[in-house]
C-alpha cells in the first residue's frame, strides 16, 4: 500500500475515493474553463456582429437605390409606373434566387 502524508498506509477504497474526488474537481475546472472561454469569445464577437448588421443595412440601402435607378432608367421606355414595376420584378427575382440558393445550401448542411 502507498503511504499517505502522515505515513500511514492508505486503503484501496480511500485511494479510489481520492482519485474520484480529484477527477470530479478536474471536470468542474474544465467546465468552468469552457464556460469562460465561450463567454470571452462571445464578448469578442459582439462588435463584429454589430458591424455585420451595419453592413447588411448598407447593402439594403444600396439595393434600394439600384432598384430606384433602374426604375427611372426604364421609365424612359415603359413610363414611370412600368419602369418601376419592371425594376420591382427584377429585385424580387434576384431576392428569390438568393433565397432559393440559401435554402439549398442549408438543406445540404442539415442532411
XYZ file of N, CA, C and O in Angstrom:
444
model
N 0.824 -1.172 0.000
C 0.000 0.000 0.000
C 0.878 1.248 0.000
O 1.973 1.234 0.543
N 0.316 2.321 -0.575
C 1.055 3.569 -0.632
C 0.883 4.336 0.671
O -0.234 4.422 1.194
N 1.930 4.938 1.156
C 1.767 5.727 2.380
C 1.114 7.060 2.062
O 1.308 7.624 1.006
N 0.330 7.595 2.999
C -0.261 8.913 2.817
C 0.646 9.958 3.450
O 1.760 9.663 3.858
N 0.186 11.194 3.571
C 1.034 12.280 4.054
C 1.502 12.054 5.493
O 2.576 12.484 5.872
N 0.717 11.367 6.300
C 1.062 11.147 7.702
C 2.027 9.981 7.835
O 2.733 9.841 8.807
N 2.076 9.142 6.836
C 2.958 7.991 6.888
C 2.223 6.692 7.093
O 2.836 5.635 7.154
N 0.899 6.760 7.231
C 0.119 5.542 7.406
C -0.283 5.004 6.048
O -0.520 5.765 5.113
N -0.385 3.709 5.901
C -0.819 3.147 4.618
C -2.289 3.473 4.361
O -3.101 3.495 5.275
N -2.601 3.765 3.070
C -3.972 4.080 2.667
C -4.636 2.815 2.164
O -4.016 1.994 1.503
N -5.912 2.701 2.443
C -6.630 1.564 1.896
C -6.952 1.841 0.437
O -6.945 2.993 -0.014
N -7.206 0.815 -0.294
C -7.549 0.952 -1.709
C -8.829 1.755 -1.876
O -8.955 2.555 -2.801
N -9.747 1.593 -0.957
C -11.010 2.322 -1.001
C -10.764 3.826 -0.829
O -11.334 4.645 -1.541
N -9.909 4.206 0.101
C -9.595 5.610 0.306
C -8.881 6.207 -0.908
O -9.130 7.348 -1.308
N -7.983 5.429 -1.473
C -7.255 5.880 -2.660
C -8.214 6.092 -3.837
O -8.146 7.107 -4.539
N -9.138 5.149 -4.023
C -10.120 5.277 -5.102
C -11.017 6.488 -4.867
O -11.338 7.224 -5.805
N -11.419 6.714 -3.616
C -12.267 7.871 -3.307
C -11.523 9.168 -3.605
O -12.096 10.118 -4.142
N -10.227 9.207 -3.274
C -9.443 10.411 -3.551
C -9.289 10.637 -5.048
O -9.396 11.766 -5.543
N -9.076 9.561 -5.813
C -8.966 9.682 -7.276
C -10.284 10.178 -7.855
O -10.296 11.050 -8.737
N -11.399 9.677 -7.368
C -12.710 10.117 -7.858
C -12.935 11.583 -7.525
O -13.390 12.365 -8.362
N -12.606 11.989 -6.308
C -12.760 13.401 -5.922
C -11.882 14.301 -6.789
O -12.311 15.365 -7.225
N -10.661 13.877 -7.033
C -9.770 14.655 -7.901
C -10.316 14.732 -9.321
O -10.228 15.773 -9.978
N -10.888 13.645 -9.808
C -11.484 13.633 -11.143
C -12.673 14.578 -11.236
O -12.831 15.306 -12.220
N -13.512 14.576 -10.185
C -14.653 15.490 -10.166
C -14.188 16.945 -10.169
O -14.747 17.782 -10.876
N -13.164 17.231 -9.368
C -12.642 18.598 -9.326
C -12.068 18.990 -10.685
O -12.233 20.129 -11.137
N -11.413 18.053 -11.345
C -10.853 18.324 -12.669
C -11.965 18.616 -13.679
O -11.872 19.568 -14.461
N -13.028 17.832 -13.660
C -14.143 18.043 -14.581
C -14.810 19.390 -14.308
O -15.122 20.133 -15.248
N -14.985 19.744 -13.027
C -15.566 21.052 -12.709
C -14.689 22.179 -13.236
O -15.192 23.169 -13.777
N -13.386 22.024 -13.074
C -12.465 23.061 -13.569
C -12.525 23.167 -15.091
O -12.505 24.274 -15.649
N -12.607 22.052 -15.773
C -12.689 22.064 -17.245
C -13.992 22.715 -17.716
O -14.002 23.474 -18.681
N -15.096 22.414 -17.036
C -16.384 23.017 -17.405
C -16.335 24.519 -17.178
O -16.795 25.314 -18.018
N -15.764 24.944 -16.057
C -15.632 26.378 -15.783
C -14.768 27.046 -16.840
O -15.093 28.134 -17.329
N -13.672 26.401 -17.223
C -12.800 26.943 -18.266
C -13.538 27.049 -19.596
O -13.427 28.059 -20.300
N -14.315 26.027 -19.944
C -15.060 26.055 -21.204
C -16.097 27.176 -21.199
O -16.252 27.897 -22.197
N -16.809 27.350 -20.077
C -17.796 28.433 -19.979
C -17.128 29.790 -20.125
O -17.630 30.678 -20.819
N -16.000 29.961 -19.456
C -15.282 31.229 -19.531
C -14.790 31.494 -20.941
O -14.867 32.620 -21.437
N -14.302 30.461 -21.611
C -13.822 30.607 -22.983
C -14.951 31.017 -23.920
O -14.791 31.928 -24.743
N -16.102 30.378 -23.793
C -17.246 30.716 -24.647
C -17.717 32.141 -24.380
O -18.003 32.904 -25.311
N -17.779 32.515 -23.112
C -18.208 33.868 -22.761
C -17.250 34.911 -23.330
O -17.669 35.933 -23.873
N -15.955 34.649 -23.219
C -14.952 35.575 -23.736
C -15.050 35.707 -25.243
O -15.014 36.808 -25.796
N -15.190 34.579 -25.931
C -15.282 34.622 -27.392
C -16.555 35.327 -27.838
O -16.560 36.060 -28.828
N -17.657 35.120 -27.118
C -18.910 35.792 -27.463
C -18.774 37.306 -27.260
O -19.267 38.085 -28.074
N -18.085 37.702 -26.198
C -17.882 39.129 -25.959
C -17.000 39.742 -27.044
O -17.208 40.883 -27.459
N -16.026 38.987 -27.523
C -15.163 39.484 -28.592
C -15.909 39.565 -29.915
O -15.601 40.402 -30.756
N -16.889 38.689 -30.120
C -17.629 38.659 -31.383
C -18.722 39.733 -31.436
O -19.238 40.022 -32.517
N -19.066 40.332 -30.312
C -20.137 41.330 -30.270
C -19.932 42.490 -31.227
O -20.822 42.786 -32.038
N -18.797 43.186 -31.190
C -18.583 44.295 -32.127
C -18.609 43.848 -33.591
O -19.125 44.565 -34.444
N -18.090 42.658 -33.864
C -18.113 42.156 -35.243
C -19.556 41.921 -35.697
O -19.908 42.219 -36.843
N -20.393 41.418 -34.815
C -21.803 41.204 -35.162
C -22.489 42.540 -35.447
O -23.300 42.639 -36.369
N -22.151 43.559 -34.675
C -22.708 44.889 -34.924
C -22.291 45.422 -36.286
O -23.097 46.019 -37.005
N -21.040 45.204 -36.648
C -20.566 45.633 -37.969
C -21.274 44.880 -39.089
O -21.562 45.457 -40.144
N -21.566 43.615 -38.867
C -22.284 42.837 -39.881
C -23.693 43.400 -40.071
O -24.179 43.522 -41.199
N -24.348 43.771 -38.979
C -25.691 44.352 -39.080
C -25.639 45.667 -39.857
O -26.476 45.917 -40.734
N -24.644 46.501 -39.569
C -24.496 47.768 -40.300
C -24.249 47.494 -41.779
O -24.823 48.157 -42.652
N -23.404 46.502 -42.075
C -23.129 46.162 -43.474
C -24.396 45.695 -44.190
O -24.640 46.067 -45.344
N -25.214 44.907 -43.520
C -26.472 44.443 -44.127
C -27.401 45.611 -44.417
O -28.029 45.680 -45.481
N -27.488 46.554 -43.497
C -28.343 47.726 -43.703
C -27.833 48.537 -44.893
O -28.625 49.023 -45.723
N -26.512 48.703 -44.988
C -25.948 49.456 -46.111
C -26.178 48.747 -47.442
O -26.457 49.396 -48.458
N -26.080 47.433 -47.443
C -26.358 46.678 -48.676
C -27.819 46.838 -49.066
O -28.150 46.995 -50.247
N -28.706 46.830 -48.085
C -30.128 47.028 -48.379
C -30.365 48.414 -48.961
O -31.132 48.584 -49.916
N -29.698 49.419 -48.410
C -29.838 50.776 -48.937
C -29.321 50.853 -50.369
O -29.942 51.484 -51.236
N -28.188 50.208 -50.628
C -27.634 50.212 -51.984
C -28.574 49.507 -52.957
O -28.763 49.960 -54.098
N -29.175 48.403 -52.528
C -30.120 47.692 -53.396
C -31.352 48.550 -53.683
O -31.874 48.552 -54.811
N -31.808 49.295 -52.692
C -32.952 50.184 -52.894
C -32.622 51.278 -53.896
O -33.417 51.587 -54.797
N -31.445 51.872 -53.753
C -31.021 52.918 -54.694
C -30.873 52.341 -56.095
O -31.283 52.979 -57.087
N -30.326 51.131 -56.189
C -30.178 50.488 -57.501
C -31.538 50.230 -58.135
O -31.722 50.481 -59.342
N -32.480 49.761 -57.354
C -33.822 49.498 -57.886
C -34.494 50.793 -58.329
O -35.141 50.841 -59.390
N -34.336 51.850 -57.546
C -34.921 53.140 -57.926
C -34.278 53.670 -59.201
O -34.967 54.190 -60.097
N -32.967 53.522 -59.302
C -32.267 53.975 -60.516
C -32.708 53.176 -61.728
O -32.914 53.740 -62.819
N -32.865 51.879 -61.555
C -33.332 51.036 -62.659
C -34.745 51.441 -63.073
O -35.066 51.505 -64.270
N -35.585 51.725 -62.082
C -36.948 52.169 -62.379
C -36.965 53.469 -63.161
O -37.723 53.616 -64.134
N -36.124 54.420 -62.770
C -36.051 55.689 -63.504
C -35.488 55.499 -64.904
O -35.929 56.138 -65.861
N -34.512 54.593 -65.045
C -33.934 54.321 -66.361
C -34.976 53.682 -67.291
O -35.120 54.090 -68.456
N -35.709 52.710 -66.766
C -36.723 52.041 -67.576
C -37.948 52.917 -67.820
O -38.722 52.654 -68.746
N -38.125 53.944 -66.996
C -39.276 54.841 -67.165
C -39.219 55.574 -68.500
O -40.267 55.960 -69.029
N -38.057 55.734 -69.061
C -37.933 56.386 -70.368
C -38.696 55.609 -71.444
O -39.291 56.189 -72.341
N -38.633 54.290 -71.364
C -39.252 53.464 -72.408
C -40.607 52.896 -72.002
O -41.455 52.646 -72.850
N -40.815 52.663 -70.701
C -42.037 51.994 -70.251
C -42.972 52.907 -69.469
O -44.022 52.458 -68.995
N -42.622 54.141 -69.315
C -43.407 55.035 -68.469
C -42.993 54.853 -67.019
O -42.327 53.880 -66.655
N -43.381 55.782 -66.171
C -42.950 55.757 -64.778
C -43.431 54.499 -64.050
O -42.641 53.805 -63.400
N -44.710 54.196 -64.195
C -45.262 53.025 -63.497
C -44.668 51.728 -64.046
O -44.292 50.825 -63.290
N -44.549 51.624 -65.354
C -43.997 50.415 -65.970
C -42.534 50.210 -65.615
O -42.100 49.085 -65.337
N -41.757 51.290 -65.619
C -40.343 51.184 -65.273
C -40.130 50.686 -63.857
O -39.307 49.806 -63.604
N -40.905 51.251 -62.928
C -40.748 50.823 -61.537
C -41.325 49.426 -61.305
O -40.828 48.680 -60.463
N -42.343 49.054 -62.064
C -42.881 47.697 -61.948
C -41.853 46.676 -62.398
O -41.633 45.650 -61.737
N -41.191 46.940 -63.528
C -40.166 46.017 -64.019
C -38.983 45.984 -63.046
O -38.434 44.912 -62.755
N -38.593 47.150 -62.529
C -37.499 47.186 -61.558
C -37.851 46.373 -60.311
O -37.007 45.639 -59.778
N -39.083 46.481 -59.849
C -39.513 45.709 -58.686
C -39.484 44.219 -58.982
O -39.066 43.418 -58.136
N -39.905 43.825 -60.181
C -39.863 42.412 -60.558
C -38.424 41.896 -60.612
O -38.146 40.771 -60.184
N -37.509 42.712 -61.123
C -36.094 42.307 -61.173
C -35.561 42.103 -59.759
O -34.885 41.114 -59.467
N -35.873 43.040 -58.857
C -35.408 42.927 -57.474
C -36.019 41.695 -56.811
O -35.333 40.954 -56.097
N -37.296 41.447 -57.034
C -37.935 40.253 -56.471
C -37.314 38.977 -57.021
O -37.135 37.993 -56.295
N -36.992 38.964 -58.306
C -36.349 37.799 -58.915
C -34.987 37.540 -58.281
O -34.666 36.395 -57.928
N -34.197 38.584 -58.126
C -32.868 38.428 -57.505
C -33.017 37.951 -56.062
O -32.294 37.050 -55.616
N -33.956 38.534 -55.318
C -34.180 38.110 -53.934
C -34.623 36.652 -53.874
O -34.179 35.888 -53.010
N -35.490 36.254 -54.784
C -35.928 34.860 -54.835
C -34.790 33.908 -55.136
O -34.677 32.840 -54.518
N -33.933 34.285 -56.078
C -32.780 33.432 -56.393
C -31.823 33.320 -55.209
O -31.309 32.237 -54.918
N -31.589 34.423 -54.528
C -30.731 34.385 -53.347
C -31.342 33.519 -52.246
O -30.648 32.729 -51.607
N -32.639 33.667 -52.027
C -33.318 32.849 -51.028
C -33.299 31.381 -51.380
O -33.053 30.521 -50.524
N -33.532 31.058 -52.650
C -33.514 29.669 -53.102
C -32.127 29.066 -52.918
O -31.991 27.929 -52.446
N -31.083 29.832 -53.244
C -29.719 29.355 -53.070
C -29.410 29.126 -51.594
O -28.780 28.126 -51.230
N -29.852 30.044 -50.722
C -29.614 29.893 -49.289
C -30.313 28.652 -48.743
O -29.725 27.878 -47.978
N -31.553 28.434 -49.135
C -32.296 27.254 -48.670
C -31.623 25.985 -49.164
O -31.493 25.003 -48.415
N -31.165 25.983 -50.398
C -30.491 24.817 -50.963
C -29.210 24.498 -50.173
O -28.942 23.341 -49.854
N -28.452 25.520 -49.835
C -27.221 25.311 -49.061
C -27.522 24.827 -47.653
O -26.835 23.963 -47.118
N -28.552 25.395 -47.030
C -28.915 24.975 -45.675
C -29.369 23.524 -45.678
O -29.011 22.755 -44.787
N -30.148 23.134 -46.678
C -30.583 21.740 -46.769
C -29.376 20.824 -46.942
O -29.349 19.722 -46.386
N -28.365 21.261 -47.699
C -27.153 20.462 -47.859
C -26.381 20.316 -46.563
O -25.784 19.284 -46.304
N -26.397 21.353 -45.752
C -25.684 21.302 -44.471
C -26.429 20.426 -43.473
O -25.813 19.661 -42.736
N -27.761 20.525 -43.475
C -28.562 19.796 -42.497
C -28.549 18.289 -42.766
O -28.572 17.488 -41.829
N -28.477 17.897 -44.010
C -28.509 16.457 -44.332
C -27.329 15.736 -43.825
O -26.331 15.934 -43.505
